[in-house]
PDB file of C-alpha atoms in Angstrom:
ATOM      1  CA  UNK X   1     -20.273  18.660   3.522  1.00 97.00           C
ATOM      2  CA  UNK X   2     -17.042  17.541   1.842  1.00 98.00           C
ATOM      3  CA  UNK X   3     -15.915  14.067   2.928  1.00 98.00           C
ATOM      4  CA  UNK X   4     -12.727  12.441   1.659  1.00 98.00           C
ATOM      5  CA  UNK X   5     -11.039   9.073   1.952  1.00 98.00           C
ATOM      6  CA  UNK X   6      -7.240   8.891   1.814  1.00 98.00           C
ATOM      7  CA  UNK X   7      -4.891   5.953   2.356  1.00 98.00           C
ATOM      8  CA  UNK X   8      -1.858   7.877   3.548  1.00 98.00           C
ATOM      9  CA  UNK X   9       0.546   4.893   3.774  1.00 98.00           C
ATOM     10  CA  UNK X  10       2.025   5.907   7.132  1.00 98.00           C
ATOM     11  CA  UNK X  11       1.378   9.087   9.132  1.00 98.00           C
ATOM     12  CA  UNK X  12       5.069   9.580   9.899  1.00 97.00           C
ATOM     13  CA  UNK X  13       6.100   9.326   6.250  1.00 97.00           C
ATOM     14  CA  UNK X  14       3.142  11.349   5.004  1.00 97.00           C
ATOM     15  CA  UNK X  15       2.838  13.981   7.730  1.00 98.00           C
ATOM     16  CA  UNK X  16       3.729  16.880   5.418  1.00 97.00           C
ATOM     17  CA  UNK X  17       1.775  15.519   2.447  1.00 97.00           C
ATOM     18  CA  UNK X  18      -1.365  15.107   4.568  1.00 98.00           C
ATOM     19  CA  UNK X  19      -0.959  18.550   6.121  1.00 98.00           C
ATOM     20  CA  UNK X  20      -0.577  20.181   2.704  1.00 98.00           C
ATOM     21  CA  UNK X  21      -3.592  18.393   1.262  1.00 98.00           C
ATOM     22  CA  UNK X  22      -5.804  19.327   4.224  1.00 98.00           C
ATOM     23  CA  UNK X  23      -4.670  22.958   4.050  1.00 98.00           C
ATOM     24  CA  UNK X  24      -5.208  23.231   0.311  1.00 98.00           C
ATOM     25  CA  UNK X  25      -8.493  21.356  -0.129  1.00 98.00           C
ATOM     26  CA  UNK X  26     -10.163  21.909   3.275  1.00 98.00           C
ATOM     27  CA  UNK X  27     -12.320  18.772   3.557  1.00 98.00           C
ATOM     28  CA  UNK X  28     -14.846  18.831   6.378  1.00 98.00           C
ATOM     29  CA  UNK X  29     -14.078  15.184   7.121  1.00 98.00           C
ATOM     30  CA  UNK X  30     -11.105  12.994   6.170  1.00 98.00           C
ATOM     31  CA  UNK X  31     -11.243   9.230   6.589  1.00 98.00           C
ATOM     32  CA  UNK X  32      -7.670   7.952   6.724  1.00 98.00           C
ATOM     33  CA  UNK X  33      -6.261   4.467   6.234  1.00 98.00           C
ATOM     34  CA  UNK X  34      -2.882   2.900   6.947  1.00 98.00           C
ATOM     35  CA  UNK X  35      -1.889   5.380   9.618  1.00 98.00           C
ATOM     36  CA  UNK X  36       0.547   2.651  10.776  1.00 98.00           C
ATOM     37  CA  UNK X  37       0.791   3.739  14.399  1.00 98.00           C
ATOM     38  CA  UNK X  38      -0.749   3.101  17.779  1.00 98.00           C
ATOM     39  CA  UNK X  39      -3.282   5.700  18.897  1.00 97.00           C
ATOM     40  CA  UNK X  40      -0.733   7.383  21.184  1.00 97.00           C
ATOM     41  CA  UNK X  41       1.683   7.848  18.281  1.00 97.00           C
ATOM     42  CA  UNK X  42      -0.724   9.792  16.079  1.00 98.00           C
ATOM     43  CA  UNK X  43       0.091  13.546  15.977  1.00 98.00           C
ATOM     44  CA  UNK X  44      -3.339  14.467  17.276  1.00 97.00           C
ATOM     45  CA  UNK X  45      -2.499  17.965  18.520  1.00 98.00           C
ATOM     46  CA  UNK X  46      -1.170  19.078  15.137  1.00 98.00           C
ATOM     47  CA  UNK X  47      -4.449  18.292  13.395  1.00 98.00           C
ATOM     48  CA  UNK X  48      -6.507  19.631  16.277  1.00 98.00           C
ATOM     49  CA  UNK X  49      -4.644  22.901  15.825  1.00 98.00           C
ATOM     50  CA  UNK X  50      -5.787  22.808  12.186  1.00 98.00           C
ATOM     51  CA  UNK X  51      -9.381  22.691  13.386  1.00 98.00           C
ATOM     52  CA  UNK X  52     -10.071  18.958  13.266  1.00 98.00           C
ATOM     53  CA  UNK X  53     -11.569  16.617  15.815  1.00 98.00           C
ATOM     54  CA  UNK X  54      -9.432  13.477  15.791  1.00 98.00           C
ATOM     55  CA  UNK X  55     -10.493   9.866  16.348  1.00 98.00           C
ATOM     56  CA  UNK X  56      -8.116   6.960  15.708  1.00 98.00           C
ATOM     57  CA  UNK X  57      -8.125   3.172  15.729  1.00 98.00           C
ATOM     58  CA  UNK X  58      -4.480   2.269  15.412  1.00 98.00           C
ATOM     59  CA  UNK X  59      -2.014  -0.559  15.870  1.00 97.00           C
ATOM     60  CA  UNK X  60       1.752  -0.815  15.784  1.00 94.00           C
ATOM     61  CA  UNK X  61       3.399  -0.583  12.347  1.00 93.00           C
ATOM     62  CA  UNK X  62       0.445  -1.850  10.289  1.00 95.00           C
ATOM     63  CA  UNK X  63      -3.077  -0.926   9.214  1.00 98.00           C
ATOM     64  CA  UNK X  64      -4.844   1.672  11.354  1.00 98.00           C
ATOM     65  CA  UNK X  65      -7.706   4.021  10.481  1.00 98.00           C
ATOM     66  CA  UNK X  66      -8.664   7.508  11.623  1.00 98.00           C
ATOM     67  CA  UNK X  67     -11.288  10.235  11.261  1.00 98.00           C
ATOM     68  CA  UNK X  68     -10.426  13.934  11.115  1.00 98.00           C
ATOM     69  CA  UNK X  69     -13.516  16.124  11.249  1.00 98.00           C
ATOM     70  CA  UNK X  70     -14.150  19.856  11.476  1.00 98.00           C
ATOM     71  CA  UNK X  71     -17.735  18.978  12.348  1.00 97.00           C
ATOM     72  CA  UNK X  72     -18.867  17.394  15.620  1.00 95.00           C
ATOM     73  CA  UNK X  73     -18.538  13.611  15.878  1.00 97.00           C
ATOM     74  CA  UNK X  74     -20.869  11.438  17.911  1.00 97.00           C
ATOM     75  CA  UNK X  75     -21.156   7.731  18.774  1.00 98.00           C
ATOM     76  CA  UNK X  76     -17.640   6.738  17.717  1.00 98.00           C
ATOM     77  CA  UNK X  77     -17.058   2.978  17.506  1.00 98.00           C
ATOM     78  CA  UNK X  78     -13.986   0.984  16.556  1.00 98.00           C
ATOM     79  CA  UNK X  79     -13.683  -2.399  14.882  1.00 97.00           C
ATOM     80  CA  UNK X  80     -15.908  -4.243  12.406  1.00 97.00           C
ATOM     81  CA  UNK X  81     -18.496  -6.331  14.288  1.00 96.00           C
ATOM     82  CA  UNK X  82     -18.706 -10.067  13.877  1.00 96.00           C
ATOM     83  CA  UNK X  83     -15.371 -11.440  15.091  1.00 96.00           C
ATOM     84  CA  UNK X  84     -14.168 -10.579  18.579  1.00 94.00           C
ATOM     85  CA  UNK X  85     -10.836 -12.311  17.880  1.00 95.00           C
ATOM     86  CA  UNK X  86      -9.947  -9.947  15.013  1.00 96.00           C
ATOM     87  CA  UNK X  87      -7.216  -7.625  16.299  1.00 95.00           C
ATOM     88  CA  UNK X  88      -6.504  -5.815  13.027  1.00 97.00           C
ATOM     89  CA  UNK X  89      -7.393  -2.099  13.099  1.00 98.00           C
ATOM     90  CA  UNK X  90      -9.380  -1.704   9.884  1.00 98.00           C
ATOM     91  CA  UNK X  91     -12.741  -0.102  10.718  1.00 98.00           C
ATOM     92  CA  UNK X  92     -13.936   3.053  12.500  1.00 98.00           C
ATOM     93  CA  UNK X  93     -17.401   4.614  12.610  1.00 98.00           C
ATOM     94  CA  UNK X  94     -18.839   7.913  13.740  1.00 98.00           C
ATOM     95  CA  UNK X  95     -21.862  10.098  13.134  1.00 98.00           C
ATOM     96  CA  UNK X  96     -20.877  13.503  11.761  1.00 97.00           C
ATOM     97  CA  UNK X  97     -23.312  16.309  12.448  1.00 93.00           C
ATOM     98  CA  UNK X  98     -23.903  18.429   9.351  1.00 93.00           C
ATOM     99  CA  UNK X  99     -25.925  21.611   9.032  1.00 92.00           C
ATOM    100  CA  UNK X 100     -29.014  19.819   7.762  1.00 94.00           C
ATOM    101  CA  UNK X 101     -28.383  16.081   8.230  1.00 94.00           C
ATOM    102  CA  UNK X 102     -26.361  13.732  10.417  1.00 96.00           C
ATOM    103  CA  UNK X 103     -24.333  11.231   8.366  1.00 98.00           C
ATOM    104  CA  UNK X 104     -23.045   7.900   9.661  1.00 98.00           C
ATOM    105  CA  UNK X 105     -19.498   7.426   8.350  1.00 98.00           C
ATOM    106  CA  UNK X 106     -17.650   4.123   8.240  1.00 98.00           C
ATOM    107  CA  UNK X 107     -13.952   4.409   7.437  1.00 98.00           C
ATOM    108  CA  UNK X 108     -12.463   1.113   6.304  1.00 98.00           C
ATOM    109  CA  UNK X 109      -9.244  -0.524   5.196  1.00 98.00           C
ATOM    110  CA  UNK X 110     -10.306  -3.778   3.593  1.00 98.00           C
ATOM    111  CA  UNK X 111      -7.742  -6.634   3.658  1.00 98.00           C
ATOM    112  CA  UNK X 112      -5.517  -7.020   0.608  1.00 98.00           C
ATOM    113  CA  UNK X 113      -5.891 -10.796   0.454  1.00 98.00           C
ATOM    114  CA  UNK X 114      -2.621 -11.706  -1.244  1.00 97.00           C
ATOM    115  CA  UNK X 115      -1.165 -14.234  -1.676  1.00 97.00           C
ATOM    116  CA  UNK X 116      -4.131 -16.116  -3.024  1.00 93.00           C
ATOM    117  CA  UNK X 117      -5.090 -18.855  -2.294  1.00 95.00           C
ATOM    118  CA  UNK X 118      -4.220 -18.921   1.374  1.00 97.00           C
ATOM    119  CA  UNK X 119      -5.216 -17.669   4.816  1.00 97.00           C
ATOM    120  CA  UNK X 120      -4.912 -13.985   3.849  1.00 98.00           C
ATOM    121  CA  UNK X 121      -7.412 -14.438   1.041  1.00 98.00           C
ATOM    122  CA  UNK X 122      -9.719 -16.412   3.325  1.00 98.00           C
ATOM    123  CA  UNK X 123      -9.506 -13.565   5.861  1.00 98.00           C
ATOM    124  CA  UNK X 124     -10.395 -11.037   3.159  1.00 98.00           C
ATOM    125  CA  UNK X 125     -13.544 -12.923   2.151  1.00 98.00           C
ATOM    126  CA  UNK X 126     -14.586 -13.513   5.759  1.00 98.00           C
ATOM    127  CA  UNK X 127     -14.046  -9.821   6.541  1.00 98.00           C
ATOM    128  CA  UNK X 128     -16.208  -8.867   3.574  1.00 98.00           C
ATOM    129  CA  UNK X 129     -18.957 -11.145   4.807  1.00 98.00           C
ATOM    130  CA  UNK X 130     -18.899  -9.307   8.142  1.00 98.00           C
ATOM    131  CA  UNK X 131     -18.972  -6.023   6.225  1.00 98.00           C
ATOM    132  CA  UNK X 132     -22.021  -7.289   4.321  1.00 98.00           C
ATOM    133  CA  UNK X 133     -23.812  -7.800   7.630  1.00 98.00           C
ATOM    134  CA  UNK X 134     -22.900  -4.324   8.861  1.00 98.00           C
ATOM    135  CA  UNK X 135     -24.014  -2.866   5.524  1.00 98.00           C
ATOM    136  CA  UNK X 136     -27.438  -4.437   5.988  1.00 98.00           C
ATOM    137  CA  UNK X 137     -27.705  -2.816   9.405  1.00 98.00           C
ATOM    138  CA  UNK X 138     -26.803   0.591   7.971  1.00 98.00           C
ATOM    139  CA  UNK X 139     -29.506   0.253   5.328  1.00 98.00           C
ATOM    140  CA  UNK X 140     -32.045  -0.813   7.923  1.00 98.00           C
ATOM    141  CA  UNK X 141     -31.310   2.327   9.973  1.00 96.00           C
ATOM    142  CA  UNK X 142     -32.628   4.450   7.072  1.00 95.00           C
ATOM    143  CA  UNK X 143     -30.276   7.349   7.845  1.00 95.00           C
ATOM    144  CA  UNK X 144     -27.681   8.834   5.473  1.00 98.00           C
ATOM    145  CA  UNK X 145     -24.607   6.604   5.747  1.00 98.00           C
ATOM    146  CA  UNK X 146     -21.406   5.982   3.840  1.00 98.00           C
ATOM    147  CA  UNK X 147     -18.789   3.220   3.821  1.00 98.00           C
ATOM    148  CA  UNK X 148     -15.610   4.756   2.459  1.00 98.00           C
ATOM    149  CA  UNK X 149     -11.966   3.791   2.268  1.00 98.00           C
ATOM    150  CA  UNK X 150      -9.393   1.568   0.629  1.00 98.00           C
ATOM    151  CA  UNK X 151     -11.410  -1.467  -0.468  1.00 98.00           C
ATOM    152  CA  UNK X 152      -8.501  -3.271  -2.139  1.00 98.00           C
ATOM    153  CA  UNK X 153     -11.023  -4.197  -4.835  1.00 98.00           C
ATOM    154  CA  UNK X 154     -10.806  -3.407  -8.552  1.00 98.00           C
ATOM    155  CA  UNK X 155     -14.526  -3.549  -9.371  1.00 98.00           C
ATOM    156  CA  UNK X 156     -14.353  -3.728 -13.176  1.00 97.00           C
ATOM    157  CA  UNK X 157     -11.786  -3.979 -15.971  1.00 97.00           C
ATOM    158  CA  UNK X 158     -12.293  -0.263 -16.656  1.00 97.00           C
ATOM    159  CA  UNK X 159     -10.800   0.392 -13.195  1.00 98.00           C
ATOM    160  CA  UNK X 160      -7.321  -0.865 -14.168  1.00 98.00           C
ATOM    161  CA  UNK X 161      -4.961   0.406 -16.829  1.00 98.00           C
ATOM    162  CA  UNK X 162      -3.852  -3.186 -17.508  1.00 97.00           C
ATOM    163  CA  UNK X 163      -6.610  -5.484 -16.228  1.00 97.00           C
ATOM    164  CA  UNK X 164      -4.919  -8.616 -17.567  1.00 97.00           C
ATOM    165  CA  UNK X 165      -1.994  -7.997 -15.208  1.00 96.00           C
ATOM    166  CA  UNK X 166      -4.375  -8.326 -12.238  1.00 97.00           C
ATOM    167  CA  UNK X 167      -6.328 -11.416 -13.275  1.00 94.00           C
ATOM    168  CA  UNK X 168      -4.859 -13.683 -10.579  1.00 94.00           C
ATOM    169  CA  UNK X 169      -4.498 -11.000  -7.921  1.00 98.00           C
ATOM    170  CA  UNK X 170      -6.791 -10.952  -4.870  1.00 98.00           C
ATOM    171  CA  UNK X 171      -7.823  -7.390  -5.752  1.00 98.00           C
ATOM    172  CA  UNK X 172      -9.382  -8.471  -9.066  1.00 98.00           C
ATOM    173  CA  UNK X 173     -10.217 -12.101  -8.407  1.00 97.00           C
ATOM    174  CA  UNK X 174     -13.810 -13.082  -9.235  1.00 97.00           C
ATOM    175  CA  UNK X 175     -14.519 -14.061  -5.626  1.00 97.00           C
ATOM    176  CA  UNK X 176     -13.384 -10.672  -4.328  1.00 98.00           C
ATOM    177  CA  UNK X 177     -15.359  -8.778  -6.929  1.00 98.00           C
ATOM    178  CA  UNK X 178     -18.446 -10.904  -6.310  1.00 98.00           C
ATOM    179  CA  UNK X 179     -18.251 -10.181  -2.574  1.00 98.00           C
ATOM    180  CA  UNK X 180     -18.023  -6.465  -3.374  1.00 98.00           C
ATOM    181  CA  UNK X 181     -21.019  -6.661  -5.705  1.00 98.00           C
ATOM    182  CA  UNK X 182     -23.063  -8.458  -3.049  1.00 98.00           C
ATOM    183  CA  UNK X 183     -22.531  -5.462  -0.779  1.00 98.00           C
ATOM    184  CA  UNK X 184     -23.159  -2.910  -3.534  1.00 98.00           C
ATOM    185  CA  UNK X 185     -26.296  -4.709  -4.690  1.00 98.00           C
ATOM    186  CA  UNK X 186     -27.901  -4.434  -1.267  1.00 98.00           C
ATOM    187  CA  UNK X 187     -28.856  -0.940  -2.383  1.00 98.00           C
ATOM    188  CA  UNK X 188     -25.695   1.183  -2.194  1.00 98.00           C
ATOM    189  CA  UNK X 189     -24.585   3.801  -4.713  1.00 98.00           C
ATOM    190  CA  UNK X 190     -20.921   3.860  -5.738  1.00 98.00           C
ATOM    191  CA  UNK X 191     -20.371   7.596  -5.685  1.00 98.00           C
ATOM    192  CA  UNK X 192     -17.458   7.984  -8.092  1.00 98.00           C
ATOM    193  CA  UNK X 193     -18.844   6.027 -11.043  1.00 96.00           C
ATOM    194  CA  UNK X 194     -22.197   7.746 -10.594  1.00 95.00           C
ATOM    195  CA  UNK X 195     -20.490  11.027 -11.445  1.00 95.00           C
ATOM    196  CA  UNK X 196     -17.555   9.812 -13.597  1.00 95.00           C
ATOM    197  CA  UNK X 197     -18.234   6.969 -16.072  1.00 94.00           C
ATOM    198  CA  UNK X 198     -15.134   7.560 -18.221  1.00 94.00           C
ATOM    199  CA  UNK X 199     -12.105   5.199 -18.224  1.00 94.00           C
ATOM    200  CA  UNK X 200      -8.518   5.905 -17.117  1.00 96.00           C
ATOM    201  CA  UNK X 201      -9.453   7.256 -13.692  1.00 97.00           C
ATOM    202  CA  UNK X 202      -7.474   5.697 -10.867  1.00 98.00           C
ATOM    203  CA  UNK X 203      -6.735   6.213  -7.180  1.00 98.00           C
ATOM    204  CA  UNK X 204      -3.572   4.088  -6.767  1.00 98.00           C
ATOM    205  CA  UNK X 205      -0.277   3.877  -8.617  1.00 98.00           C
ATOM    206  CA  UNK X 206       2.479   1.548  -7.457  1.00 97.00           C
ATOM    207  CA  UNK X 207       5.843   3.042  -6.534  1.00 96.00           C
ATOM    208  CA  UNK X 208       7.561   0.529  -8.853  1.00 93.00           C
ATOM    209  CA  UNK X 209       8.145   0.433 -12.616  1.00 88.00           C
ATOM    210  CA  UNK X 210       7.245   4.056 -13.267  1.00 93.00           C
ATOM    211  CA  UNK X 211       3.540   3.371 -12.762  1.00 97.00           C
ATOM    212  CA  UNK X 212       2.669   7.000 -12.042  1.00 97.00           C
ATOM    213  CA  UNK X 213       4.441   8.394 -15.109  1.00 96.00           C
ATOM    214  CA  UNK X 214       2.752   5.764 -17.300  1.00 96.00           C
ATOM    215  CA  UNK X 215      -0.641   6.272 -15.627  1.00 97.00           C
ATOM    216  CA  UNK X 216      -0.534   2.531 -14.925  1.00 98.00           C
ATOM    217  CA  UNK X 217      -3.039   2.771 -12.101  1.00 98.00           C
ATOM    218  CA  UNK X 218      -6.006   1.058 -10.521  1.00 98.00           C
ATOM    219  CA  UNK X 219      -9.118   2.389  -8.780  1.00 98.00           C
ATOM    220  CA  UNK X 220      -9.514   0.714  -5.386  1.00 98.00           C
ATOM    221  CA  UNK X 221     -10.646   3.554  -3.090  1.00 98.00           C
ATOM    222  CA  UNK X 222     -14.433   3.695  -3.028  1.00 98.00           C
ATOM    223  CA  UNK X 223     -17.307   5.510  -1.336  1.00 98.00           C
ATOM    224  CA  UNK X 224     -20.568   3.569  -1.064  1.00 98.00           C
ATOM    225  CA  UNK X 225     -23.685   5.535  -0.134  1.00 98.00           C
ATOM    226  CA  UNK X 226     -26.986   4.382   1.314  1.00 98.00           C
ATOM    227  CA  UNK X 227     -30.035   5.625  -0.612  1.00 98.00           C
ATOM    228  CA  UNK X 228     -30.524   8.428   1.921  1.00 98.00           C
ATOM    229  CA  UNK X 229     -26.918   9.584   1.416  1.00 98.00           C
ATOM    230  CA  UNK X 230     -27.102   9.132  -2.354  1.00 98.00           C
ATOM    231  CA  UNK X 231     -30.031  11.560  -2.405  1.00 98.00           C
ATOM    232  CA  UNK X 232     -27.631  14.160  -0.966  1.00 98.00           C
ATOM    233  CA  UNK X 233     -24.796  13.518  -3.460  1.00 98.00           C
ATOM    234  CA  UNK X 234     -23.576  16.630  -5.261  1.00 98.00           C
ATOM    235  CA  UNK X 235     -20.168  15.548  -6.612  1.00 97.00           C
ATOM    236  CA  UNK X 236     -17.378  12.980  -6.306  1.00 98.00           C
ATOM    237  CA  UNK X 237     -13.838  13.393  -7.650  1.00 98.00           C
ATOM    238  CA  UNK X 238     -10.264  12.130  -7.300  1.00 98.00           C
ATOM    239  CA  UNK X 239      -7.444  14.485  -6.233  1.00 98.00           C
ATOM    240  CA  UNK X 240      -5.067  12.897  -8.723  1.00 97.00           C
ATOM    241  CA  UNK X 241      -2.417  15.625  -8.695  1.00 97.00           C
ATOM    242  CA  UNK X 242      -1.246  14.748  -5.193  1.00 97.00           C
ATOM    243  CA  UNK X 243       0.368  11.539  -6.481  1.00 98.00           C
ATOM    244  CA  UNK X 244       2.911  13.735  -8.287  1.00 97.00           C
ATOM    245  CA  UNK X 245       3.931  15.669  -5.165  1.00 96.00           C
ATOM    246  CA  UNK X 246       7.035  15.144  -3.051  1.00 94.00           C
ATOM    247  CA  UNK X 247       7.012  11.953  -0.946  1.00 96.00           C
ATOM    248  CA  UNK X 248       3.470  10.993  -1.935  1.00 97.00           C
ATOM    249  CA  UNK X 249       1.354   8.117  -0.799  1.00 98.00           C
ATOM    250  CA  UNK X 250       0.760   5.485  -3.478  1.00 98.00           C
ATOM    251  CA  UNK X 251      -2.959   6.382  -3.101  1.00 98.00           C
ATOM    252  CA  UNK X 252      -4.628   9.749  -3.652  1.00 98.00           C
ATOM    253  CA  UNK X 253      -7.696  11.228  -1.946  1.00 98.00           C
ATOM    254  CA  UNK X 254     -11.178  10.611  -3.269  1.00 98.00           C
ATOM    255  CA  UNK X 255     -13.930  12.941  -2.041  1.00 98.00           C
ATOM    256  CA  UNK X 256     -17.653  13.504  -2.134  1.00 98.00           C
ATOM    257  CA  UNK X 257     -19.777  16.545  -1.527  1.00 98.00           C
ATOM    258  CA  UNK X 258     -23.109  15.934   0.176  1.00 98.00           C
ATOM    259  CA  UNK X 259     -25.923  18.436   0.650  1.00 97.00           C
ATOM    260  CA  UNK X 260     -25.778  17.890   4.400  1.00 94.00           C
TER     261      UNK X 260
END
């Protein structure tokens, strides 16, 4: 089972780029972030014609997450539990039925948190605390599960080409990184670093200042696996080349293969 996460930075702007990537790499499941449209505005039929089941959790102009799956999806839920007043579309869950195992997938778009300090940073930390609670529930279920998406977290200095440039940013701030580690240390496996310990491997390059050409990137798109899912891990890689395509997202896909 090949499962990918991809912040597409707008389905309208990235319609062709997403279509090409799906056609060329054929993931079984794609967890999308920043679709930036209400559910009714997502081009569902196009991707259904490509063989995907489509589930979305959108909102106008901002945020929005989706699941595209060639495999059957069950028990789809929308929204991160813990705050009924939170209207931002940043979390979607479903159980995907593999050949040998069902896998619970959580697609997420974690808040950016800038500017810091301020209410946006407070929201980020509060959101991560809710995520911590949901992560505990996933572990308690003892089924293969994954939380994957744009975390807006640079976990370590090795995950930035110029870590000093991010010292005061919400993505690299000690409080953000500590909140991420609290989730990871519950018992999750970070799939990419398990397979790829080397430096200079990123999933995001800003559109400004020639970041892509300089490889001035950061790694902020992560896939965290419960122990049951980690036991199924075969590989995890970044589809870096798609950042150099026409009209790319500023993120690229990251994918895992599970023996499921």
